[in-house]
Short mmCIF file of C-alpha atoms in Angstrom, two decimals:
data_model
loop_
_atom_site.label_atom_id
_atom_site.label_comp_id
_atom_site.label_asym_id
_atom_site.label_seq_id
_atom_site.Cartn_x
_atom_site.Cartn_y
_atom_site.Cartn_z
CA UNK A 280 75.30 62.75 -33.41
CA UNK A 281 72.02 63.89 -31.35
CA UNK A 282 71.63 66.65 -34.31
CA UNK A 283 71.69 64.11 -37.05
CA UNK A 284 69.16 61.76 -35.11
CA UNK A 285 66.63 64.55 -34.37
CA UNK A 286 66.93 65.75 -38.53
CA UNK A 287 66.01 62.29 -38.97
CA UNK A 288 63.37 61.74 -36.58
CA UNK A 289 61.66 64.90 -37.75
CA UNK A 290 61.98 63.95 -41.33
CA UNK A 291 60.66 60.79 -40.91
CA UNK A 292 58.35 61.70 -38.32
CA UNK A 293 55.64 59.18 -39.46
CA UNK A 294 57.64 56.30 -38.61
CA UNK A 295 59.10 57.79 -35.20
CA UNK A 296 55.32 57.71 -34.43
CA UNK A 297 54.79 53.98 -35.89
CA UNK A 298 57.80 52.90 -33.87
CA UNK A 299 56.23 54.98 -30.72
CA UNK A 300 52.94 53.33 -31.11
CA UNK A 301 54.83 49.67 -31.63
CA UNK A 302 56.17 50.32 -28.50
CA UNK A 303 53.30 51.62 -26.33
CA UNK A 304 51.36 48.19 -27.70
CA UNK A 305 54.36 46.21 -26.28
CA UNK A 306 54.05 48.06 -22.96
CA UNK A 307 50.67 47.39 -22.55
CA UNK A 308 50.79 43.84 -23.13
CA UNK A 309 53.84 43.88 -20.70
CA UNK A 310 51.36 45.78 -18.29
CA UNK A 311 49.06 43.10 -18.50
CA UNK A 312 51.50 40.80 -17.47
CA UNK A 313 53.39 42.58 -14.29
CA UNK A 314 52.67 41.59 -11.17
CA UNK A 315 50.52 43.61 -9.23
CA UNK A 316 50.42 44.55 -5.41
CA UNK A 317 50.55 46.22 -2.60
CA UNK A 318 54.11 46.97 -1.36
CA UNK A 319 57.25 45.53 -2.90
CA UNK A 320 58.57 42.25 -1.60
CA UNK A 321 62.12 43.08 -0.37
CA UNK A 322 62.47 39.25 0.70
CA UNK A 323 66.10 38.26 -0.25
CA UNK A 324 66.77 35.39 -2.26
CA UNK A 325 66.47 32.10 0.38
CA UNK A 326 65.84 28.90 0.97
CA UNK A 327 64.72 28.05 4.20
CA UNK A 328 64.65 24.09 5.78
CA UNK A 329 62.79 23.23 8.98
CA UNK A 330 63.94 19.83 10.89
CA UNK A 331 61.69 18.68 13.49
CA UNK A 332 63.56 16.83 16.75
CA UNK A 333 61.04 15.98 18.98
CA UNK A 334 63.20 14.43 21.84
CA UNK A 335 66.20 16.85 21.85
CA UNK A 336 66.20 20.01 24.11
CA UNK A 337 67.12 23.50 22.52
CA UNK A 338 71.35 23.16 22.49
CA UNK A 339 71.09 19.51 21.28
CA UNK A 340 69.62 20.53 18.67
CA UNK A 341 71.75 23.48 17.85
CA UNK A 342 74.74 20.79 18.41
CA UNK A 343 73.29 17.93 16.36
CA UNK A 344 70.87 19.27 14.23
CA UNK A 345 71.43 23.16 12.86
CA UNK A 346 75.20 22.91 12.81
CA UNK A 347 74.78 19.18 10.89
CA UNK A 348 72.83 21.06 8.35
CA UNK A 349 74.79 24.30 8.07
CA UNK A 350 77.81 22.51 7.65
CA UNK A 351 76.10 20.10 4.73
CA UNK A 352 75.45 23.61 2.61
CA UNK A 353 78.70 25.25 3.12
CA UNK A 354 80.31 25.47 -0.35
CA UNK A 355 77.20 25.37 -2.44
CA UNK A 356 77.58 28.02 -5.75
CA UNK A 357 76.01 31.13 -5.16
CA UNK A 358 75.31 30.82 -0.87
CA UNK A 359 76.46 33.91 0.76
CA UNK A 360 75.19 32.49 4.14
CA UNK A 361 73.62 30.75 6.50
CA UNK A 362 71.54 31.39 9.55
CA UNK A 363 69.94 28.83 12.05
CA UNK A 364 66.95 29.44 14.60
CA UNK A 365 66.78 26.30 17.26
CA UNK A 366 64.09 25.67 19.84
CA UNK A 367 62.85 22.80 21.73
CA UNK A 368 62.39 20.03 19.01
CA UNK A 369 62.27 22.28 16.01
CA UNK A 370 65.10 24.26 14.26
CA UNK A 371 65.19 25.71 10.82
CA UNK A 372 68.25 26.84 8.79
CA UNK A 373 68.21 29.87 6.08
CA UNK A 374 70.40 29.62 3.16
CA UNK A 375 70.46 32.87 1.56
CA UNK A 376 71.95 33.10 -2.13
CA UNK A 377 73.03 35.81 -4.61
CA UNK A 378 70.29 37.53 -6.11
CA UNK A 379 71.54 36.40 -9.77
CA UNK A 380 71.52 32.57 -8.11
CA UNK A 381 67.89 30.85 -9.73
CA UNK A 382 65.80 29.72 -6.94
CA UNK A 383 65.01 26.53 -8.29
CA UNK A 384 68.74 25.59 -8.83
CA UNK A 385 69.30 26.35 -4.97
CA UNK A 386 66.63 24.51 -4.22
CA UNK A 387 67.95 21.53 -6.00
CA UNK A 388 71.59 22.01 -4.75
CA UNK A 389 69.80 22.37 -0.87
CA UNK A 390 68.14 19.07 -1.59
CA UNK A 391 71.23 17.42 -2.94
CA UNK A 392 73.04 18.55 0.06
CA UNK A 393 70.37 17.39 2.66
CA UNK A 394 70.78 13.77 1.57
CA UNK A 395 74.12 13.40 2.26
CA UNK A 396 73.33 15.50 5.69
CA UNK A 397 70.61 13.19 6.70
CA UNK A 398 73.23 9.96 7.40
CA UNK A 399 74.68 12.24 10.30
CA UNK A 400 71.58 13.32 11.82
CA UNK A 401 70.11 11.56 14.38
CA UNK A 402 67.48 8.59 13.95
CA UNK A 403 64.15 9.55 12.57
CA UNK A 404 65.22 13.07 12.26
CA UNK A 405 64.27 14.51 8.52
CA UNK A 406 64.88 17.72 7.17
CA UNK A 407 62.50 19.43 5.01
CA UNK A 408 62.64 22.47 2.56
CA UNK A 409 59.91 25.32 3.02
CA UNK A 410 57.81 26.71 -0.04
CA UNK A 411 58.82 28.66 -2.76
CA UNK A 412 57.66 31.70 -1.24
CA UNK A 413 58.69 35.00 0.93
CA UNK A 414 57.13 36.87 4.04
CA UNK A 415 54.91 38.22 2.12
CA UNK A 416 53.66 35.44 0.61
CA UNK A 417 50.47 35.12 2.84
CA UNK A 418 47.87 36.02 0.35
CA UNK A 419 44.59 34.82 1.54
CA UNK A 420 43.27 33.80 5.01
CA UNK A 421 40.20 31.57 6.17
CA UNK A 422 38.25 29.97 8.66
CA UNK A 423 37.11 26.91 8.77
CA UNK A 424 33.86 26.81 11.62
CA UNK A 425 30.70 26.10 12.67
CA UNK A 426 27.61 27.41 11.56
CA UNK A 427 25.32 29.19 13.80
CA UNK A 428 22.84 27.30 15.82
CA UNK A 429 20.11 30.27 14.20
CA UNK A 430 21.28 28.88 10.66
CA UNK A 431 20.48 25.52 11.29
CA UNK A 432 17.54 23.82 9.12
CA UNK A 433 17.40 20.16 10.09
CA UNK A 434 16.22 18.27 12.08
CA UNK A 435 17.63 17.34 15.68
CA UNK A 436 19.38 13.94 15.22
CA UNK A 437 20.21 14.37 11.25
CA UNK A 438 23.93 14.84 10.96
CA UNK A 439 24.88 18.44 11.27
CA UNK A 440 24.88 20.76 14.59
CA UNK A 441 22.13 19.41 17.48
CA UNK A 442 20.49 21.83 19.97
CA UNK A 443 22.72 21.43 22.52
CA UNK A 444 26.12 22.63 20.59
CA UNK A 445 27.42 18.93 20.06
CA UNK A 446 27.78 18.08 16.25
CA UNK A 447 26.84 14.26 14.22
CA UNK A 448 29.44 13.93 11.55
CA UNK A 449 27.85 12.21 8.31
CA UNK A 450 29.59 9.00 9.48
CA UNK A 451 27.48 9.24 12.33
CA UNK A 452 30.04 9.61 14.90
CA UNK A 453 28.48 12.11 17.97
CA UNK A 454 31.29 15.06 19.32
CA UNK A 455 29.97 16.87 22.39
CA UNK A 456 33.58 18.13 23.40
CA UNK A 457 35.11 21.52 22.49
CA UNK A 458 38.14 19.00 21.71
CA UNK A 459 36.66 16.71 19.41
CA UNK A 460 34.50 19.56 17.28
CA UNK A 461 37.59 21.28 16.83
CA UNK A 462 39.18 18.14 15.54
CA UNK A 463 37.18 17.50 13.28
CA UNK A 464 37.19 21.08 11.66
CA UNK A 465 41.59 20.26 11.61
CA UNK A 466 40.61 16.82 10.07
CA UNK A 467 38.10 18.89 6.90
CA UNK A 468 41.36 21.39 6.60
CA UNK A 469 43.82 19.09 6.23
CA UNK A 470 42.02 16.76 4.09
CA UNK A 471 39.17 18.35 2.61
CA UNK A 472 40.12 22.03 1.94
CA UNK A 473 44.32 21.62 1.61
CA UNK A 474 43.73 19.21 -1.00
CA UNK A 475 41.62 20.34 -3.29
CA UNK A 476 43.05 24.08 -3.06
CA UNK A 477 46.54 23.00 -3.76
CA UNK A 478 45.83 22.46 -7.40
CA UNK A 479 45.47 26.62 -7.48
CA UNK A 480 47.72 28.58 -10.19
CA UNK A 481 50.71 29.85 -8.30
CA UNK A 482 50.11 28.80 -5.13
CA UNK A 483 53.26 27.49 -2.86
CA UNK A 484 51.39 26.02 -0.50
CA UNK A 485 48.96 26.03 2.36
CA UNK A 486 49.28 26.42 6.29
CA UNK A 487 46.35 25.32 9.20
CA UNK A 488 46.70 26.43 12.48
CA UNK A 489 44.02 25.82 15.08
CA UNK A 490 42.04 22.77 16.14
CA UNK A 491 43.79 19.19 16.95
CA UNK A 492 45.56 16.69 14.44
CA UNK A 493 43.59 13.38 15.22
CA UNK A 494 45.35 10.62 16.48
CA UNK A 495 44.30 6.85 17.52
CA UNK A 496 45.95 6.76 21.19
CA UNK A 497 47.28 3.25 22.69
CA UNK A 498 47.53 3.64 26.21
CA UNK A 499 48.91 0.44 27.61
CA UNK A 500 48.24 -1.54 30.65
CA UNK A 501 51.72 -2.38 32.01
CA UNK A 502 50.61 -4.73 34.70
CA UNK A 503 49.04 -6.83 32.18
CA UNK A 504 51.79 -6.74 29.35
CA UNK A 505 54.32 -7.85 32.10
CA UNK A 506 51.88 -11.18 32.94
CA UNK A 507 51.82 -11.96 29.44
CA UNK A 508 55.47 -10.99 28.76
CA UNK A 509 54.74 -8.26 26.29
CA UNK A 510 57.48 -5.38 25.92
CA UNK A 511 56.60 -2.14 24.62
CA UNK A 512 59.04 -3.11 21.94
CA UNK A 513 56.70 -6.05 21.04
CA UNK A 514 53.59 -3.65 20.77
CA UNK A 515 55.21 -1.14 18.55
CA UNK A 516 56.04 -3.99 16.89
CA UNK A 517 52.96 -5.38 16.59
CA UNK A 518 51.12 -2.17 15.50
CA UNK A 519 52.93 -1.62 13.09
CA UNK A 520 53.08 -4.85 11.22
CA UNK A 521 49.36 -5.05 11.38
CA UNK A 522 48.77 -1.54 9.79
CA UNK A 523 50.02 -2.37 6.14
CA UNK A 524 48.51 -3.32 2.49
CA UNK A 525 50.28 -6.11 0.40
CA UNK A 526 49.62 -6.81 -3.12
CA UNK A 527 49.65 -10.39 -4.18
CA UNK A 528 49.64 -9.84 -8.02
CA UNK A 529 46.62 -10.40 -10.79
CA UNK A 530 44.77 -13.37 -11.25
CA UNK A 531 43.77 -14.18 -14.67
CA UNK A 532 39.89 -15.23 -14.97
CA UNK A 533 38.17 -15.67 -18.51
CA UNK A 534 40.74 -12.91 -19.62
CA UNK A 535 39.65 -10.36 -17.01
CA UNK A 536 42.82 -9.73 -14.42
CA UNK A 537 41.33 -9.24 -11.08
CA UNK A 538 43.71 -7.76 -8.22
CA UNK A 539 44.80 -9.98 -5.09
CA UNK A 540 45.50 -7.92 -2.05
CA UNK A 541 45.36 -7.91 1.81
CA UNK A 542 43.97 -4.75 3.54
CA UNK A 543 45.36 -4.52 7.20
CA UNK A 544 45.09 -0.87 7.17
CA UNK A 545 43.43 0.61 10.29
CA UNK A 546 40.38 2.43 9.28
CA UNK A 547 39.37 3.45 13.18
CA UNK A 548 39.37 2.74 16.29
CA UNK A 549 37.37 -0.49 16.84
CA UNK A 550 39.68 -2.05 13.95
CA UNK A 551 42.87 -1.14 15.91
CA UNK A 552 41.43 -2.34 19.08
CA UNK A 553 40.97 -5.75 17.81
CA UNK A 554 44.61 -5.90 16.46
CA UNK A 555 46.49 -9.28 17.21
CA UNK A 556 49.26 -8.36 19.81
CA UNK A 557 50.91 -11.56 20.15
CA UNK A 558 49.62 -15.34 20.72
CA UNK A 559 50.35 -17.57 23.82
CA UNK A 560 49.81 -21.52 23.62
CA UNK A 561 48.01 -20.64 20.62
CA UNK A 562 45.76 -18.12 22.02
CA UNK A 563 45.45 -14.80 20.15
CA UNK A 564 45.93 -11.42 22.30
CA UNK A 565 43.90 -8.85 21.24
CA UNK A 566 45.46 -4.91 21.83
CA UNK A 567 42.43 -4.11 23.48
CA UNK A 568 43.45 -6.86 26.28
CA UNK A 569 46.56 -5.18 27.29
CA UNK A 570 46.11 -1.17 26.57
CA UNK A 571 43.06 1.37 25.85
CA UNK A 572 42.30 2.17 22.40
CA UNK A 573 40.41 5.68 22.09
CA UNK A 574 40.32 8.75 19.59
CA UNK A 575 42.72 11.52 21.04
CA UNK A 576 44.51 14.61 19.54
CA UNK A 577 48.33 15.17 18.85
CA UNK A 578 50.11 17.77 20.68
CA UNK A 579 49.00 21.35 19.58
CA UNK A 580 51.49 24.50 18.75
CA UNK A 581 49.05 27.06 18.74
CA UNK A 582 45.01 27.81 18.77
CA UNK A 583 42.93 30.19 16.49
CA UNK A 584 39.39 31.66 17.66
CA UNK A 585 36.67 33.89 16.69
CA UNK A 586 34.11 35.48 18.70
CA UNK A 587 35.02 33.07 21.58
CA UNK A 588 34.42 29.74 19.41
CA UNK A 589 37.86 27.72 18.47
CA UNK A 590 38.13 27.62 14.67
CA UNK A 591 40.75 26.57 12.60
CA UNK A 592 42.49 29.09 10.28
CA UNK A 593 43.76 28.33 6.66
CA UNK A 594 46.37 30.55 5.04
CA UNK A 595 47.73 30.40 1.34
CA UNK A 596 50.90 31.31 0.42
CA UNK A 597 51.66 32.19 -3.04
CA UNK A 598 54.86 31.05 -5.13
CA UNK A 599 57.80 33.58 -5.52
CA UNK A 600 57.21 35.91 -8.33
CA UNK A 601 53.24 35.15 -8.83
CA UNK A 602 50.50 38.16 -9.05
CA UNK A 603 48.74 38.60 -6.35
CA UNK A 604 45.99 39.76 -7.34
CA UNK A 605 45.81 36.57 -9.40
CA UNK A 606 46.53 34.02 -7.10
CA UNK A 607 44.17 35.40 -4.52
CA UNK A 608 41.60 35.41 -7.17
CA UNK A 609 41.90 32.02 -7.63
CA UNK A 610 41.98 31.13 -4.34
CA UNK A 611 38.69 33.04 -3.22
CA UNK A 612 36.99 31.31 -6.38
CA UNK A 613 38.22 27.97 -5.53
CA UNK A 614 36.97 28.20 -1.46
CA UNK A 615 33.88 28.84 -3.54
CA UNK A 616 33.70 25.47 -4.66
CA UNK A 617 35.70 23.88 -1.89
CA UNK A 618 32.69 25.04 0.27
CA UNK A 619 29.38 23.11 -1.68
CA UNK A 620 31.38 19.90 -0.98
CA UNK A 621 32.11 20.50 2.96
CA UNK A 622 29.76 18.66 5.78
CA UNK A 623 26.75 19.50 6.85
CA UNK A 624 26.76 22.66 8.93
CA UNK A 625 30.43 23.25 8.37
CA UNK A 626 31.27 26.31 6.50
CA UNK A 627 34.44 27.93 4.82
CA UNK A 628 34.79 31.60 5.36
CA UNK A 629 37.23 34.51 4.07
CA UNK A 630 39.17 36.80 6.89
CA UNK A 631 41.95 37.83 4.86
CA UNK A 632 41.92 38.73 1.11
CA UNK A 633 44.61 40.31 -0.65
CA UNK A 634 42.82 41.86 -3.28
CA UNK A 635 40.85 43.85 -1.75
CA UNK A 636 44.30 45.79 -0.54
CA UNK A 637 45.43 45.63 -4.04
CA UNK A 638 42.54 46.56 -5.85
CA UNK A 639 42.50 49.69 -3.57
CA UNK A 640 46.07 50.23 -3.98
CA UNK A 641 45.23 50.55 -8.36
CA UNK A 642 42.23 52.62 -7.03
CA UNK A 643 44.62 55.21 -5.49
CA UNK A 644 47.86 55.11 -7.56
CA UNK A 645 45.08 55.26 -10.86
CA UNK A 646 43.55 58.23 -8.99
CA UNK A 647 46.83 59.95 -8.34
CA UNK A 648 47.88 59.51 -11.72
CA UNK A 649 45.03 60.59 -13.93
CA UNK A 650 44.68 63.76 -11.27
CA UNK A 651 48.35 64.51 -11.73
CA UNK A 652 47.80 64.12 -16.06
CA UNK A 653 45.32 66.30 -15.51
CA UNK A 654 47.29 68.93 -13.81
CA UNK A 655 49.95 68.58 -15.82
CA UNK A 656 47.72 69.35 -19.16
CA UNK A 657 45.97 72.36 -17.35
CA UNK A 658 49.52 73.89 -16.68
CA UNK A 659 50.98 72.94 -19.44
CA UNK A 660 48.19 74.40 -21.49
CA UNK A 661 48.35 77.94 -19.61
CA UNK A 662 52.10 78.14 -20.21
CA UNK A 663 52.01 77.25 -23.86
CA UNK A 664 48.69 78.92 -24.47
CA UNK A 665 48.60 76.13 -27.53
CA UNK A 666 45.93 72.85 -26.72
CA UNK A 667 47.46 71.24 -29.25
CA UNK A 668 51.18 71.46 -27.66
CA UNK A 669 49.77 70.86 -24.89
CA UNK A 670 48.53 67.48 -25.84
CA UNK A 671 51.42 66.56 -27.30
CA UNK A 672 53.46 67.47 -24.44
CA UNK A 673 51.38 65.22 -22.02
CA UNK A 674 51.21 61.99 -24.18
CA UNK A 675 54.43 61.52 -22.94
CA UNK A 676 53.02 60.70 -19.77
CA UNK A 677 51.25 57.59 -20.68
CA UNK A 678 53.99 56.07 -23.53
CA UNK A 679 56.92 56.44 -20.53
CA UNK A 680 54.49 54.76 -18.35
CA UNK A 681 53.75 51.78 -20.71
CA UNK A 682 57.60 51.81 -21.71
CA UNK A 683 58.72 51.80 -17.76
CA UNK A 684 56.49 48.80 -17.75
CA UNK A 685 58.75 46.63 -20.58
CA UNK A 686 61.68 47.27 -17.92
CA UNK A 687 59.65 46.15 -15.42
CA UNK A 688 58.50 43.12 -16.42
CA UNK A 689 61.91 41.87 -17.45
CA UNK A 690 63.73 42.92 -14.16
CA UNK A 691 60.79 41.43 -12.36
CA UNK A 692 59.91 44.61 -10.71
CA UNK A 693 56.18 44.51 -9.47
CA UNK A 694 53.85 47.84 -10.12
CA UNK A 695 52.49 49.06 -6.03
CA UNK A 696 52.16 51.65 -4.45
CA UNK A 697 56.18 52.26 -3.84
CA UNK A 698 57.09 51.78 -8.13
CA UNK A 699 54.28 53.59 -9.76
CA UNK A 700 52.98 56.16 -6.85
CA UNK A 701 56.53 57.80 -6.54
CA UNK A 702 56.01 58.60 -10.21
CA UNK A 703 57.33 62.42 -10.99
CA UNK A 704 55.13 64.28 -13.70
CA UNK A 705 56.86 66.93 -13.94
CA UNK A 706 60.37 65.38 -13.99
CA UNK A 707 58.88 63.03 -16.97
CA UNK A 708 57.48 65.48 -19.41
CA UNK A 709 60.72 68.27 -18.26
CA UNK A 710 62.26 67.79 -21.67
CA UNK A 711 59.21 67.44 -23.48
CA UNK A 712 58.21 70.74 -22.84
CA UNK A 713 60.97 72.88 -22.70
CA UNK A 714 61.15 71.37 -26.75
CA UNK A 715 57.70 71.89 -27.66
CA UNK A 716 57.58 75.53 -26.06
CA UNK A 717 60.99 76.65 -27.87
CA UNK A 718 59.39 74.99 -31.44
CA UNK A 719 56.14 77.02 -30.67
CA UNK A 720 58.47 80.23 -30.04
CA UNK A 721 60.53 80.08 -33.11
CA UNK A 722 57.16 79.36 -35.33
CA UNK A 723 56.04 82.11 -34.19
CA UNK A 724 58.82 84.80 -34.37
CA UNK A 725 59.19 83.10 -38.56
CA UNK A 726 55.45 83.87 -38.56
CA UNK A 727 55.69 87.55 -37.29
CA UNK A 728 55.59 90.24 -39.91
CA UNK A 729 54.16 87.38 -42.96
CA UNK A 730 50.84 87.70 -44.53
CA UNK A 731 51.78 84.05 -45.84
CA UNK A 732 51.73 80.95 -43.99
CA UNK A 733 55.38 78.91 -43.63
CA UNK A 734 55.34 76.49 -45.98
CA UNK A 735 55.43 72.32 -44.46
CA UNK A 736 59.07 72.65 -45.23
CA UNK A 737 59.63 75.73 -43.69
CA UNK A 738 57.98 74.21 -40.54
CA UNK A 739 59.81 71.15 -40.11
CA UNK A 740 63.49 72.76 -40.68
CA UNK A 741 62.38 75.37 -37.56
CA UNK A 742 60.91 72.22 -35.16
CA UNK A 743 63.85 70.56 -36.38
CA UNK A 744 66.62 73.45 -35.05
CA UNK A 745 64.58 74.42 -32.38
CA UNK A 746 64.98 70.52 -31.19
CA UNK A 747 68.39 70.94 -31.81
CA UNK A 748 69.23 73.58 -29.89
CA UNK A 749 67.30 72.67 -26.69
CA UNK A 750 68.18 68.70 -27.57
CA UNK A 751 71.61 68.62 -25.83
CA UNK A 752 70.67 70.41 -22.72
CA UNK A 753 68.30 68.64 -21.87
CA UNK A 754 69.73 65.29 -22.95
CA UNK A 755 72.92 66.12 -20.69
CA UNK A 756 71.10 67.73 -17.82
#
């Protein structure tokens, strides 16, 4: 069988080299299209859902939370298990599936599951699914600061950083605290920068850490409540009545529709302070009667600085499956833009890009390959003692690569520094020499002793035997 497909392939050795240069243009459009980084991503295949429980300790949580969940997946096609993680207020549960399970159909069997959990959970309690992503999803990292006081070209008093450190926003509030400026840079992450970079090819999503989540505290006056027989029932109540938009349909006028509606949202402070509590003997009672109404910050799980300032640190995380270098692209480009539209004086800046590391991983696994071609030729050409064989010999080098490529791409294999720099030269073009050198030695015993050339026939019966007789060997070994 091998003899009869090597006659073949030497008789019709034009189209073996069609078919090998169909298939090298198929690997390198398959090279285009594999993903590219650093080190392989080993991440199993999981879905991971993070509950937050605010007012249960540690083993409530494990009790009424984690095993609520756990127990909601069991069954689900494809789950080989689960694993929970519980601390005060928070736990998150890991479903990890097959690797022949699709991640989007776990996803969509974890969210089916998680309704019917969510009845048996306790009150206000509600789970939530992570990204599409892995561990080493975390492609690109920024800050979001400050400028320096040296960098600043307006005037004192214009919005923008003042003299003395404290900051004007362009709606003209003044923040002198470390607390409020670094509120403010949460408040242009989270709904300046997050926004806008969201719309990113292949990105799963973005984390903040650092800075304060701004909040509108109510701090109530008990003493006065009780004389006016308020509850703090009656105030939650109240607040949250009085911070809601209704619709009242379209009123027709000369054929133009024109939208009825009531705005009672809260747009700050002031607004909230003058919220209707209650009314007694037909006298309104304003919130800021019975409490204090002021600007605070939520409850912080961690802090980011730089050089001793407090900044507030972005991270993207890129979708499972998703280049890299790609995505991170993208994402620089995109800050790019983000940043022409920030406030005065408050700048976006890179700390962590991805492909740098991955454009210096193709710098050294391109080095280490065209060094080892190169070896391989010179050695290859000193054994032979024939260029042209030679050659031939190390072509193979590129074709496997661009054929490897194909596999690849369709078993989702990613090219780094692990899949293409434990490449083996000399294991790859083994056979290809070993057949080329025997051709070259039989051509040249027929040749011995001839004042005539062989003849093309001649030729291609001893490449053709010469294959043959090394084929099998090397085939089998």
């Amino acid at each position: 069988m091998i003899g009869r497909i090597v006659t073949l392939s030497v008789e019709k050795r034009w189209l073996v080299l069609l078919l090998t240069l169909a298939a090298a243009l198929v690997g390198a459009g398959a090279l285009r299209q594999l993903p590219i980084d650093a080190v392989p991503d080993i991440t199993n295949n999981q879905v991971q859902i993070n509950i937050v429980a605010p007012a249960l300790p540690p083993d409530q949580v494990e009790k009424q939370v984690a095993f609520t969940v756990e127990t909601a997946l069991a069954g689900i096609p494809g789950l080989e298990y689960t694993r929970s993680l519980s601390r005060n207020g928070f736990a998150q549960v890991t479903a990890v599936f097959t690797e022949k399970t699709d991640i989007y159909f776990a996803r969509a069997q974890v969210a089916e599951r998680l309704r019917t959990a969510e009845e048996d959970l306790p009150e206000g309690v509600n789970p939530e699914m992570g990204p599409i992503a892995t561990g080493l999803g975390d492609i690109f990292m920024w800050t979001v600061e400050y400028r320096e006081l040296d960098q600043v070209n307006h005037r004192n008093g214009e919005p923008g950083l003042q003299r003395d450190g404290s900051y004007i926003t362009p709606e003209g509030d003044h923040l002198v605290g470390a607390a409020d400026k670094a509120t403010y840079l949460r408040t242009v992450q989270d709904w300046i920068v997050t926004p806008q970079l969201k719309s990113t090819e292949g990105l799963a999503g973005v984390d903040s850490l650092g800075g304060y989540t701004k909040e509108y505290l109510v701090v109530p006056d008990l003493q006065r409540m009780a004389a006016m027989r308020l509850t703090l029932q009656d105030l939650a109540t109240a607040l949250e009545r009085n911070n809601t938009s209704a619709g009242a349909g379209v009123v027709n006028r000369n054929g133009e529709g024109l939208a009825v509606r009531a705005d009672g949202r809260v747009r700050n402070a002031d607004e909230l302070a003058r919220t209707v509590v209650a009314t007694r003997e037909g006298v309104p009672i304003l919130l800021n009667q019975i409490a204090t109404v002021r600007t605070g910050q939520a409850l912080r799980m961690g802090s980011a600085s730089e050089n001793g300032h407090e900044v507030v640190v972005g991270t993207a995380v890129m979708r499972i499956g998703e280049n890299s270098r790609t995505v991170s692209t993208g994402v620089a480009e995109r800050l790019t833009q983000i940043g022409r539209s920030l406030p005065v004086d408050v700048i976006v800046k890179p700390v962590l890009n991805r492909t740098e590391l991955v454009n210096a991983t193709i710098s050294t696994v391109a080095r280490n390959l065209a060094e080892g071609a190169v070896l391989v030729i010179v050695v290859l050409f000193a054994l032979l003692g024939n260029f042209r064989a030679a050659l031939i010999a190390a072509f193979v080098i590129p074709i496997t690569m661009l054929l490897t490529s194909i596999g690849m791409l369709k078993a989702g294999v990613s090219a780094n520094l692990m899949s293409l720099g434990a490449l083996d030269f000399g294991l790859i073009v083994d056979g290809a020499v070993i057949i080329v050198e025997n051709a070259l030695r039989r051509l040249a015993q027929a040749q011995h002793g001839r004042e005539d050339a062989l003849t093309l026939q001649q030729r291609l019966g001893l490449v053709a035997a010469s294959a043959r007789e090394m084929i099998r060997p090397s085939v089998y070994g």
